[in-house]
Amino acid sequence: MDLWFTEKQLPTVGLSCRVVRTLEVRQTAYQHLAVLETEPWGRMLVLDGMIQLTVADEFVYHEMLAHVPLVAHGQARRVLVVGGGDGGTVREVLRHPEVEEVVLAEIDPEVVEVCQRHFPETAACLDDPRVRLAIGDGIAHVAEHPDTYDVILVDSTEPVGKAVGLFGESFYASCRQALRPGGLMVAQTESPFYNPQLIARCHVAMRQAFGNARLYLAPVPTYPSGLWSFMAASLGPDPSVPAGEAGGTPSGLRYYSREVHRAAFVLPPFVHALLQGEREPAVTGEGLG
């Protein structure tokens, strides 16, 4: 039998791939979870019908979410990851020897358990002694920890259900309170092709909370449209500038480099326009958010 999985990214657009076998399907307290072995992308984590990671291309997303703010900061000791139960972002944070503690605030413990069994490439790092799991609501965790972290990374799912609150001004303001002086935060903010309104709203909200916000881009082939965005805000260093010497950058990376870091903040005119409230829809039918 020829089995295919399709993520319906817009009412008129879907991404399909051939499935070799189904490794896990379950309904957790928060979402529908599936792990698929696919022919083009290898193992794939799907939550509520949306691709969260594949072993073939997850490195781009996780490296760009983690290393841009950590290299820009240069001296982060305590890092918070909100969401990210697959462990990929934590894995990248741990490449920085100056980091003393990484707290993973994940609301769904079943995501962590399933990823530790099916995605050891990303989740094995969760056993590192510098990692502390905080199972629960990431929004509440941030609110309860003022002046605690040097870097906050919001590795959320799409803005549906419990994740909606991770894309608003009140949460960004809470992140500002949770950062130490000179701290940075970065949040994933979806596709500029499919989610321009969401990105524009996040840009306004982050600027209102921090007084600044910078967008940067990276290609993630299995995410909607293949072009992904991240929003950074800072209490000190410019997030677009790598700090220190090149020797302070982790080695063995597959996508991030200091040159890619700088180039990721160079935005095409249509993305500049949507940040200025002058967007024209690139694709008919805005996606989630």
PDB file of C-alpha atoms in Angstrom:
ATOM      1  CA  MET A   1       0.000   0.000   0.000  1.00  0.00           C
ATOM      2  CA  ASP A   2       1.282   3.483  -0.903  1.00  0.00           C
ATOM      3  CA  LEU A   3       0.906   5.690   2.237  1.00  0.00           C
ATOM      4  CA  TRP A   4       1.301   9.487   2.203  1.00  0.00           C
ATOM      5  CA  PHE A   5       1.161  12.209   4.869  1.00  0.00           C
ATOM      6  CA  THR A   6      -0.067  15.696   3.946  1.00  0.00           C
ATOM      7  CA  GLU A   7       0.222  18.785   6.110  1.00  0.00           C
ATOM      8  CA  LYS A   8      -2.487  21.204   5.041  1.00  0.00           C
ATOM      9  CA  GLN A   9      -0.539  24.453   5.349  1.00  0.00           C
ATOM     10  CA  LEU A  10      -3.228  26.710   3.861  1.00  0.00           C
ATOM     11  CA  PRO A  11      -6.769  26.003   2.687  1.00  0.00           C
ATOM     12  CA  THR A  12      -5.285  25.778  -0.811  1.00  0.00           C
ATOM     13  CA  VAL A  13      -1.750  24.459  -0.120  1.00  0.00           C
ATOM     14  CA  GLY A  14      -0.385  21.217   1.329  1.00  0.00           C
ATOM     15  CA  LEU A  15       3.006  19.498   1.704  1.00  0.00           C
ATOM     16  CA  SER A  16       2.961  15.735   1.082  1.00  0.00           C
ATOM     17  CA  CYS A  17       5.553  12.990   1.501  1.00  0.00           C
ATOM     18  CA  ARG A  18       5.585   9.198   1.280  1.00  0.00           C
ATOM     19  CA  VAL A  19       5.380   7.393   4.628  1.00  0.00           C
ATOM     20  CA  VAL A  20       7.456   4.238   5.126  1.00  0.00           C
ATOM     21  CA  ARG A  21       5.837   3.353   8.467  1.00  0.00           C
ATOM     22  CA  THR A  22       4.040   4.847  11.424  1.00  0.00           C
ATOM     23  CA  LEU A  23       6.101   4.687  14.615  1.00  0.00           C
ATOM     24  CA  GLU A  24       3.738   6.305  17.125  1.00  0.00           C
ATOM     25  CA  VAL A  25       0.265   7.842  17.225  1.00  0.00           C
ATOM     26  CA  ARG A  26      -1.419   9.103  20.361  1.00  0.00           C
ATOM     27  CA  GLN A  27      -3.613  11.813  21.800  1.00  0.00           C
ATOM     28  CA  THR A  28      -1.904  13.600  24.703  1.00  0.00           C
ATOM     29  CA  ALA A  29      -3.591  15.938  27.162  1.00  0.00           C
ATOM     30  CA  TYR A  30      -2.691  18.844  24.867  1.00  0.00           C
ATOM     31  CA  GLN A  31      -2.435  17.654  21.272  1.00  0.00           C
ATOM     32  CA  HIS A  32      -2.490  14.854  18.727  1.00  0.00           C
ATOM     33  CA  LEU A  33       1.015  13.437  18.340  1.00  0.00           C
ATOM     34  CA  ALA A  34       2.451  11.264  15.565  1.00  0.00           C
ATOM     35  CA  VAL A  35       5.936  10.012  14.692  1.00  0.00           C
ATOM     36  CA  LEU A  36       6.326   8.907  11.085  1.00  0.00           C
ATOM     37  CA  GLU A  37       9.197   7.331   9.166  1.00  0.00           C
ATOM     38  CA  THR A  38       9.110   9.152   5.822  1.00  0.00           C
ATOM     39  CA  GLU A  39      10.978   8.367   2.644  1.00  0.00           C
ATOM     40  CA  PRO A  40      12.371  11.853   1.842  1.00  0.00           C
ATOM     41  CA  TRP A  41      12.904  13.301   5.335  1.00  0.00           C
ATOM     42  CA  GLY A  42      13.458  10.334   7.661  1.00  0.00           C
ATOM     43  CA  ARG A  43      11.699  10.382  11.050  1.00  0.00           C
ATOM     44  CA  MET A  44       9.183  13.191  11.432  1.00  0.00           C
ATOM     45  CA  LEU A  45       7.376  14.586  14.512  1.00  0.00           C
ATOM     46  CA  VAL A  46       3.851  15.812  13.768  1.00  0.00           C
ATOM     47  CA  LEU A  47       1.681  17.676  16.311  1.00  0.00           C
ATOM     48  CA  ASP A  48      -1.960  18.400  15.498  1.00  0.00           C
ATOM     49  CA  GLY A  49      -1.234  17.597  11.858  1.00  0.00           C
ATOM     50  CA  MET A  50       1.679  20.066  11.604  1.00  0.00           C
ATOM     51  CA  ILE A  51       5.308  19.065  11.005  1.00  0.00           C
ATOM     52  CA  GLN A  52       7.473  20.019  13.987  1.00  0.00           C
ATOM     53  CA  LEU A  53      10.787  18.467  12.977  1.00  0.00           C
ATOM     54  CA  THR A  54      12.396  15.972  10.636  1.00  0.00           C
ATOM     55  CA  VAL A  55      15.824  14.449  11.141  1.00  0.00           C
ATOM     56  CA  ALA A  56      16.848  15.712   7.687  1.00  0.00           C
ATOM     57  CA  ASP A  57      16.394  19.465   8.179  1.00  0.00           C
ATOM     58  CA  GLU A  58      15.889  20.191  11.897  1.00  0.00           C
ATOM     59  CA  PHE A  59      19.462  21.461  12.230  1.00  0.00           C
ATOM     60  CA  VAL A  60      18.715  24.678  10.339  1.00  0.00           C
ATOM     61  CA  TYR A  61      15.867  25.723  12.625  1.00  0.00           C
ATOM     62  CA  HIS A  62      17.537  24.734  15.897  1.00  0.00           C
ATOM     63  CA  GLU A  63      20.936  26.252  15.055  1.00  0.00           C
ATOM     64  CA  MET A  64      19.420  29.565  13.977  1.00  0.00           C
ATOM     65  CA  LEU A  65      17.084  29.798  16.960  1.00  0.00           C
ATOM     66  CA  ALA A  66      19.863  29.116  19.476  1.00  0.00           C
ATOM     67  CA  HIS A  67      23.174  30.421  18.125  1.00  0.00           C
ATOM     68  CA  VAL A  68      22.088  33.847  16.863  1.00  0.00           C
ATOM     69  CA  PRO A  69      21.165  35.162  20.350  1.00  0.00           C
ATOM     70  CA  LEU A  70      23.831  33.175  22.209  1.00  0.00           C
ATOM     71  CA  VAL A  71      26.670  34.355  19.973  1.00  0.00           C
ATOM     72  CA  ALA A  72      25.313  37.925  20.010  1.00  0.00           C
ATOM     73  CA  HIS A  73      25.184  37.851  23.825  1.00  0.00           C
ATOM     74  CA  GLY A  74      28.577  36.200  24.194  1.00  0.00           C
ATOM     75  CA  GLN A  75      28.397  35.477  27.935  1.00  0.00           C
ATOM     76  CA  ALA A  76      25.062  33.773  28.610  1.00  0.00           C
ATOM     77  CA  ARG A  77      25.104  31.680  31.791  1.00  0.00           C
ATOM     78  CA  ARG A  78      21.414  30.868  32.284  1.00  0.00           C
ATOM     79  CA  VAL A  79      19.154  30.098  29.326  1.00  0.00           C
ATOM     80  CA  LEU A  80      15.425  29.363  29.195  1.00  0.00           C
ATOM     81  CA  VAL A  81      13.828  27.400  26.353  1.00  0.00           C
ATOM     82  CA  VAL A  82      10.026  27.735  26.235  1.00  0.00           C
ATOM     83  CA  GLY A  83       8.532  24.759  24.394  1.00  0.00           C
ATOM     84  CA  GLY A  84      11.041  22.722  22.423  1.00  0.00           C
ATOM     85  CA  GLY A  85      10.328  19.371  24.072  1.00  0.00           C
ATOM     86  CA  ASP A  86      12.136  17.588  21.229  1.00  0.00           C
ATOM     87  CA  GLY A  87      15.428  18.800  22.744  1.00  0.00           C
ATOM     88  CA  GLY A  88      16.933  20.207  19.544  1.00  0.00           C
ATOM     89  CA  THR A  89      17.244  23.774  20.804  1.00  0.00           C
ATOM     90  CA  VAL A  90      18.660  22.602  24.139  1.00  0.00           C
ATOM     91  CA  ARG A  91      21.226  20.518  22.232  1.00  0.00           C
ATOM     92  CA  GLU A  92      22.451  23.637  20.444  1.00  0.00           C
ATOM     93  CA  VAL A  93      22.518  25.763  23.622  1.00  0.00           C
ATOM     94  CA  LEU A  94      24.735  23.162  25.287  1.00  0.00           C
ATOM     95  CA  ARG A  95      27.393  23.684  22.597  1.00  0.00           C
ATOM     96  CA  HIS A  96      28.262  26.936  24.400  1.00  0.00           C
ATOM     97  CA  PRO A  97      30.624  26.075  27.269  1.00  0.00           C
ATOM     98  CA  GLU A  98      29.864  29.299  29.137  1.00  0.00           C
ATOM     99  CA  VAL A  99      26.240  28.180  29.682  1.00  0.00           C
ATOM    100  CA  GLU A 100      25.839  26.848  33.219  1.00  0.00           C
ATOM    101  CA  GLU A 101      22.136  25.969  33.185  1.00  0.00           C
ATOM    102  CA  VAL A 102      19.422  25.425  30.575  1.00  0.00           C
ATOM    103  CA  VAL A 103      15.812  25.275  31.772  1.00  0.00           C
ATOM    104  CA  LEU A 104      13.359  23.602  29.390  1.00  0.00           C
ATOM    105  CA  ALA A 105       9.791  24.761  30.111  1.00  0.00           C
ATOM    106  CA  GLU A 106       7.645  22.287  28.163  1.00  0.00           C
ATOM    107  CA  ILE A 107       3.927  21.933  28.780  1.00  0.00           C
ATOM    108  CA  ASP A 108       3.518  18.421  27.352  1.00  0.00           C
ATOM    109  CA  PRO A 109       5.625  15.719  29.064  1.00  0.00           C
ATOM    110  CA  GLU A 110       4.590  13.172  26.425  1.00  0.00           C
ATOM    111  CA  VAL A 111       6.445  15.148  23.740  1.00  0.00           C
ATOM    112  CA  VAL A 112       9.638  14.823  25.775  1.00  0.00           C
ATOM    113  CA  GLU A 113       9.099  11.107  26.429  1.00  0.00           C
ATOM    114  CA  VAL A 114       8.299  10.276  22.798  1.00  0.00           C
ATOM    115  CA  CYS A 115      11.227  12.297  21.438  1.00  0.00           C
ATOM    116  CA  GLN A 116      13.674  10.640  23.841  1.00  0.00           C
ATOM    117  CA  ARG A 117      12.668   7.276  22.323  1.00  0.00           C
ATOM    118  CA  HIS A 118      12.337   8.222  18.643  1.00  0.00           C
ATOM    119  CA  PHE A 119      14.673  11.227  18.202  1.00  0.00           C
ATOM    120  CA  PRO A 120      17.887  10.539  20.136  1.00  0.00           C
ATOM    121  CA  GLU A 121      19.696  12.953  17.783  1.00  0.00           C
ATOM    122  CA  THR A 122      17.871  15.847  19.434  1.00  0.00           C
ATOM    123  CA  ALA A 123      16.611  14.568  22.786  1.00  0.00           C
ATOM    124  CA  ALA A 124      19.611  12.693  24.204  1.00  0.00           C
ATOM    125  CA  CYS A 125      21.001  16.009  25.421  1.00  0.00           C
ATOM    126  CA  LEU A 126      18.118  16.342  27.879  1.00  0.00           C
ATOM    127  CA  ASP A 127      20.050  14.039  30.242  1.00  0.00           C
ATOM    128  CA  ASP A 128      22.919  16.544  30.437  1.00  0.00           C
ATOM    129  CA  PRO A 129      23.507  17.666  34.057  1.00  0.00           C
ATOM    130  CA  ARG A 130      23.224  21.316  32.996  1.00  0.00           C
ATOM    131  CA  VAL A 131      19.611  20.761  31.841  1.00  0.00           C
ATOM    132  CA  ARG A 132      16.608  21.156  34.152  1.00  0.00           C
ATOM    133  CA  LEU A 133      13.174  20.085  32.931  1.00  0.00           C
ATOM    134  CA  ALA A 134      10.313  22.300  34.089  1.00  0.00           C
ATOM    135  CA  ILE A 135       7.164  20.533  32.919  1.00  0.00           C
ATOM    136  CA  GLY A 136       4.342  23.052  32.902  1.00  0.00           C
ATOM    137  CA  ASP A 137       3.059  26.271  31.366  1.00  0.00           C
ATOM    138  CA  GLY A 138       5.924  28.273  29.872  1.00  0.00           C
ATOM    139  CA  ILE A 139       3.986  31.531  30.175  1.00  0.00           C
ATOM    140  CA  ALA A 140       3.567  31.012  33.915  1.00  0.00           C
ATOM    141  CA  HIS A 141       7.213  29.970  34.289  1.00  0.00           C
ATOM    142  CA  VAL A 142       8.421  33.202  32.688  1.00  0.00           C
ATOM    143  CA  ALA A 143       6.091  35.306  34.866  1.00  0.00           C
ATOM    144  CA  GLU A 144       7.334  33.580  38.036  1.00  0.00           C
ATOM    145  CA  HIS A 145      11.066  34.096  37.336  1.00  0.00           C
ATOM    146  CA  PRO A 146      11.917  37.818  37.086  1.00  0.00           C
ATOM    147  CA  ASP A 147      15.561  38.837  36.527  1.00  0.00           C
ATOM    148  CA  THR A 148      16.655  35.217  36.049  1.00  0.00           C
ATOM    149  CA  TYR A 149      17.837  34.476  32.507  1.00  0.00           C
ATOM    150  CA  ASP A 150      20.447  35.838  30.104  1.00  0.00           C
ATOM    151  CA  VAL A 151      18.732  34.435  27.007  1.00  0.00           C
ATOM    152  CA  ILE A 152      15.138  33.263  26.444  1.00  0.00           C
ATOM    153  CA  LEU A 153      14.333  31.131  23.383  1.00  0.00           C
ATOM    154  CA  VAL A 154      10.682  30.606  22.452  1.00  0.00           C
ATOM    155  CA  ASP A 155      10.585  27.318  20.546  1.00  0.00           C
ATOM    156  CA  SER A 156       6.817  27.132  20.232  1.00  0.00           C
ATOM    157  CA  THR A 157       4.383  25.297  18.041  1.00  0.00           C
ATOM    158  CA  GLU A 158       2.135  27.240  15.684  1.00  0.00           C
ATOM    159  CA  PRO A 159      -0.117  29.846  17.359  1.00  0.00           C
ATOM    160  CA  VAL A 160      -3.019  27.546  18.175  1.00  0.00           C
ATOM    161  CA  GLY A 161      -4.385  26.382  21.535  1.00  0.00           C
ATOM    162  CA  LYS A 162      -2.072  26.955  24.497  1.00  0.00           C
ATOM    163  CA  ALA A 163       0.624  28.427  22.212  1.00  0.00           C
ATOM    164  CA  VAL A 164      -1.444  31.500  21.264  1.00  0.00           C
ATOM    165  CA  GLY A 165      -0.282  33.332  24.389  1.00  0.00           C
ATOM    166  CA  LEU A 166       3.358  32.986  23.305  1.00  0.00           C
ATOM    167  CA  PHE A 167       2.800  35.455  20.430  1.00  0.00           C
ATOM    168  CA  GLY A 168       1.541  38.517  22.323  1.00  0.00           C
ATOM    169  CA  GLU A 169       2.766  41.700  23.983  1.00  0.00           C
ATOM    170  CA  SER A 170       1.966  40.569  27.539  1.00  0.00           C
ATOM    171  CA  PHE A 171       4.184  37.512  27.138  1.00  0.00           C
ATOM    172  CA  TYR A 172       6.993  39.529  25.564  1.00  0.00           C
ATOM    173  CA  ALA A 173       6.762  42.041  28.425  1.00  0.00           C
ATOM    174  CA  SER A 174       6.976  39.154  30.878  1.00  0.00           C
ATOM    175  CA  CYS A 175      10.085  37.885  29.048  1.00  0.00           C
ATOM    176  CA  ARG A 176      11.657  41.308  29.423  1.00  0.00           C
ATOM    177  CA  GLN A 177      11.081  41.131  33.169  1.00  0.00           C
ATOM    178  CA  ALA A 178      12.589  37.621  33.285  1.00  0.00           C
ATOM    179  CA  LEU A 179      15.815  38.719  31.576  1.00  0.00           C
ATOM    180  CA  ARG A 180      18.887  39.914  33.388  1.00  0.00           C
ATOM    181  CA  PRO A 181      20.503  43.213  32.304  1.00  0.00           C
ATOM    182  CA  GLY A 182      21.888  42.838  28.774  1.00  0.00           C
ATOM    183  CA  GLY A 183      19.644  39.853  28.044  1.00  0.00           C
ATOM    184  CA  LEU A 184      18.182  38.748  24.720  1.00  0.00           C
ATOM    185  CA  MET A 185      15.093  36.880  23.615  1.00  0.00           C
ATOM    186  CA  VAL A 186      14.242  35.201  20.314  1.00  0.00           C
ATOM    187  CA  ALA A 187      10.919  33.675  19.254  1.00  0.00           C
ATOM    188  CA  GLN A 188      10.014  31.709  16.160  1.00  0.00           C
ATOM    189  CA  THR A 189       7.435  33.735  14.219  1.00  0.00           C
ATOM    190  CA  GLU A 190       6.323  31.557  11.291  1.00  0.00           C
ATOM    191  CA  SER A 191       6.472  32.177   7.528  1.00  0.00           C
ATOM    192  CA  PRO A 192       6.574  35.645   5.914  1.00  0.00           C
ATOM    193  CA  PHE A 193       4.766  34.172   2.893  1.00  0.00           C
ATOM    194  CA  TYR A 194       1.913  32.513   4.797  1.00  0.00           C
ATOM    195  CA  ASN A 195       1.742  34.511   8.062  1.00  0.00           C
ATOM    196  CA  PRO A 196       2.499  38.182   7.279  1.00  0.00           C
ATOM    197  CA  GLN A 197      -0.186  39.512   9.612  1.00  0.00           C
ATOM    198  CA  LEU A 198       1.119  37.434  12.505  1.00  0.00           C
ATOM    199  CA  ILE A 199       4.691  38.638  11.910  1.00  0.00           C
ATOM    200  CA  ALA A 200       3.548  42.268  11.730  1.00  0.00           C
ATOM    201  CA  ARG A 201       1.628  41.879  15.002  1.00  0.00           C
ATOM    202  CA  CYS A 202       4.585  40.208  16.739  1.00  0.00           C
ATOM    203  CA  HIS A 203       6.913  42.961  15.519  1.00  0.00           C
ATOM    204  CA  VAL A 204       4.688  45.661  16.977  1.00  0.00           C
ATOM    205  CA  ALA A 205       4.179  43.731  20.225  1.00  0.00           C
ATOM    206  CA  MET A 206       7.896  43.047  20.743  1.00  0.00           C
ATOM    207  CA  ARG A 207       8.803  46.676  20.023  1.00  0.00           C
ATOM    208  CA  GLN A 208       6.223  47.817  22.551  1.00  0.00           C
ATOM    209  CA  ALA A 209       7.644  45.443  25.163  1.00  0.00           C
ATOM    210  CA  PHE A 210      11.371  46.038  24.519  1.00  0.00           C
ATOM    211  CA  GLY A 211      11.608  49.217  22.488  1.00  0.00           C
ATOM    212  CA  ASN A 212      13.256  47.225  19.700  1.00  0.00           C
ATOM    213  CA  ALA A 213      12.692  44.123  17.558  1.00  0.00           C
ATOM    214  CA  ARG A 214      14.740  42.572  14.760  1.00  0.00           C
ATOM    215  CA  LEU A 215      13.536  39.940  12.292  1.00  0.00           C
ATOM    216  CA  TYR A 216      15.804  37.381  10.683  1.00  0.00           C
ATOM    217  CA  LEU A 217      15.198  34.525   8.249  1.00  0.00           C
ATOM    218  CA  ALA A 218      16.354  31.000   7.502  1.00  0.00           C
ATOM    219  CA  PRO A 219      15.226  28.253   5.098  1.00  0.00           C
ATOM    220  CA  VAL A 220      13.510  25.212   6.618  1.00  0.00           C
ATOM    221  CA  PRO A 221      12.300  23.019   3.733  1.00  0.00           C
ATOM    222  CA  THR A 222       9.559  21.127   5.599  1.00  0.00           C
ATOM    223  CA  TYR A 223       8.035  24.203   7.279  1.00  0.00           C
ATOM    224  CA  PRO A 224       5.232  26.073   5.496  1.00  0.00           C
ATOM    225  CA  SER A 225       6.602  27.893   2.411  1.00  0.00           C
ATOM    226  CA  GLY A 226      10.165  26.794   3.292  1.00  0.00           C
ATOM    227  CA  LEU A 227      11.158  30.282   4.512  1.00  0.00           C
ATOM    228  CA  TRP A 228      11.010  30.773   8.290  1.00  0.00           C
ATOM    229  CA  SER A 229      11.266  33.833  10.511  1.00  0.00           C
ATOM    230  CA  PHE A 230      12.610  34.565  13.977  1.00  0.00           C
ATOM    231  CA  MET A 231      12.038  37.742  16.023  1.00  0.00           C
ATOM    232  CA  ALA A 232      14.766  39.014  18.371  1.00  0.00           C
ATOM    233  CA  ALA A 233      14.677  41.706  21.067  1.00  0.00           C
ATOM    234  CA  SER A 234      17.462  42.870  23.349  1.00  0.00           C
ATOM    235  CA  LEU A 235      18.221  44.718  26.576  1.00  0.00           C
ATOM    236  CA  GLY A 236      21.788  45.282  25.428  1.00  0.00           C
ATOM    237  CA  PRO A 237      23.738  43.782  22.514  1.00  0.00           C
ATOM    238  CA  ASP A 238      22.646  44.118  18.895  1.00  0.00           C
ATOM    239  CA  PRO A 239      21.268  40.652  18.007  1.00  0.00           C
ATOM    240  CA  SER A 240      22.456  41.017  14.404  1.00  0.00           C
ATOM    241  CA  VAL A 241      26.128  41.272  15.414  1.00  0.00           C
ATOM    242  CA  PRO A 242      28.174  38.239  16.548  1.00  0.00           C
ATOM    243  CA  ALA A 243      30.101  39.138  19.704  1.00  0.00           C
ATOM    244  CA  GLY A 244      33.745  38.431  20.416  1.00  0.00           C
ATOM    245  CA  GLU A 245      36.119  36.442  18.251  1.00  0.00           C
ATOM    246  CA  ALA A 246      35.303  33.729  15.727  1.00  0.00           C
ATOM    247  CA  GLY A 247      36.930  31.177  18.036  1.00  0.00           C
ATOM    248  CA  GLY A 248      34.029  31.605  20.452  1.00  0.00           C
ATOM    249  CA  THR A 249      31.568  30.157  17.925  1.00  0.00           C
ATOM    250  CA  PRO A 250      30.712  26.461  18.399  1.00  0.00           C
ATOM    251  CA  SER A 251      32.383  24.132  15.903  1.00  0.00           C
ATOM    252  CA  GLY A 252      30.797  21.338  13.891  1.00  0.00           C
ATOM    253  CA  LEU A 253      27.676  23.269  12.925  1.00  0.00           C
ATOM    254  CA  ARG A 254      25.897  22.505   9.661  1.00  0.00           C
ATOM    255  CA  TYR A 255      24.069  25.790   8.941  1.00  0.00           C
ATOM    256  CA  TYR A 256      25.022  28.584  11.350  1.00  0.00           C
ATOM    257  CA  SER A 257      28.189  30.594  10.840  1.00  0.00           C
ATOM    258  CA  ARG A 258      29.059  34.163  11.793  1.00  0.00           C
ATOM    259  CA  GLU A 259      28.620  35.144   8.120  1.00  0.00           C
ATOM    260  CA  VAL A 260      25.195  33.486   7.978  1.00  0.00           C
ATOM    261  CA  HIS A 261      24.340  35.239  11.271  1.00  0.00           C
ATOM    262  CA  ARG A 262      24.895  38.679   9.752  1.00  0.00           C
ATOM    263  CA  ALA A 263      23.291  37.807   6.418  1.00  0.00           C
ATOM    264  CA  ALA A 264      20.113  36.427   8.049  1.00  0.00           C
ATOM    265  CA  PHE A 265      19.164  39.972   9.144  1.00  0.00           C
ATOM    266  CA  VAL A 266      19.310  41.293   5.567  1.00  0.00           C
ATOM    267  CA  LEU A 267      15.632  41.219   4.651  1.00  0.00           C
ATOM    268  CA  PRO A 268      14.036  41.231   1.198  1.00  0.00           C
ATOM    269  CA  PRO A 269      11.865  44.271   0.383  1.00  0.00           C
ATOM    270  CA  PHE A 270       8.562  42.429   0.765  1.00  0.00           C
ATOM    271  CA  VAL A 271       9.459  41.475   4.349  1.00  0.00           C
ATOM    272  CA  HIS A 272      10.549  45.049   5.109  1.00  0.00           C
ATOM    273  CA  ALA A 273       7.172  46.178   3.773  1.00  0.00           C
ATOM    274  CA  LEU A 274       5.157  43.872   6.015  1.00  0.00           C
ATOM    275  CA  LEU A 275       7.096  45.147   9.047  1.00  0.00           C
ATOM    276  CA  GLN A 276       6.123  48.675   8.001  1.00  0.00           C
ATOM    277  CA  GLY A 277       2.471  47.709   7.704  1.00  0.00           C
ATOM    278  CA  GLU A 278       2.635  47.895   3.919  1.00  0.00           C
ATOM    279  CA  ARG A 279       2.350  44.208   3.190  1.00  0.00           C
ATOM    280  CA  GLU A 280       0.784  42.708   0.111  1.00  0.00           C
ATOM    281  CA  PRO A 281      -0.273  39.070   0.531  1.00  0.00           C
ATOM    282  CA  ALA A 282       2.358  36.865  -1.092  1.00  0.00           C
ATOM    283  CA  VAL A 283       0.032  33.859  -1.096  1.00  0.00           C
ATOM    284  CA  THR A 284      -3.761  33.896  -1.047  1.00  0.00           C
ATOM    285  CA  GLY A 285      -5.162  32.800   2.317  1.00  0.00           C
ATOM    286  CA  GLU A 286      -3.193  33.606   5.475  1.00  0.00           C
ATOM    287  CA  GLY A 287      -2.301  30.552   7.529  1.00  0.00           C
ATOM    288  CA  LEU A 288      -2.611  29.995  11.226  1.00  0.00           C
ATOM    289  CA  GLY A 289      -2.378  33.116  13.305  1.00  0.00           C
TER     290      GLY A 289
END
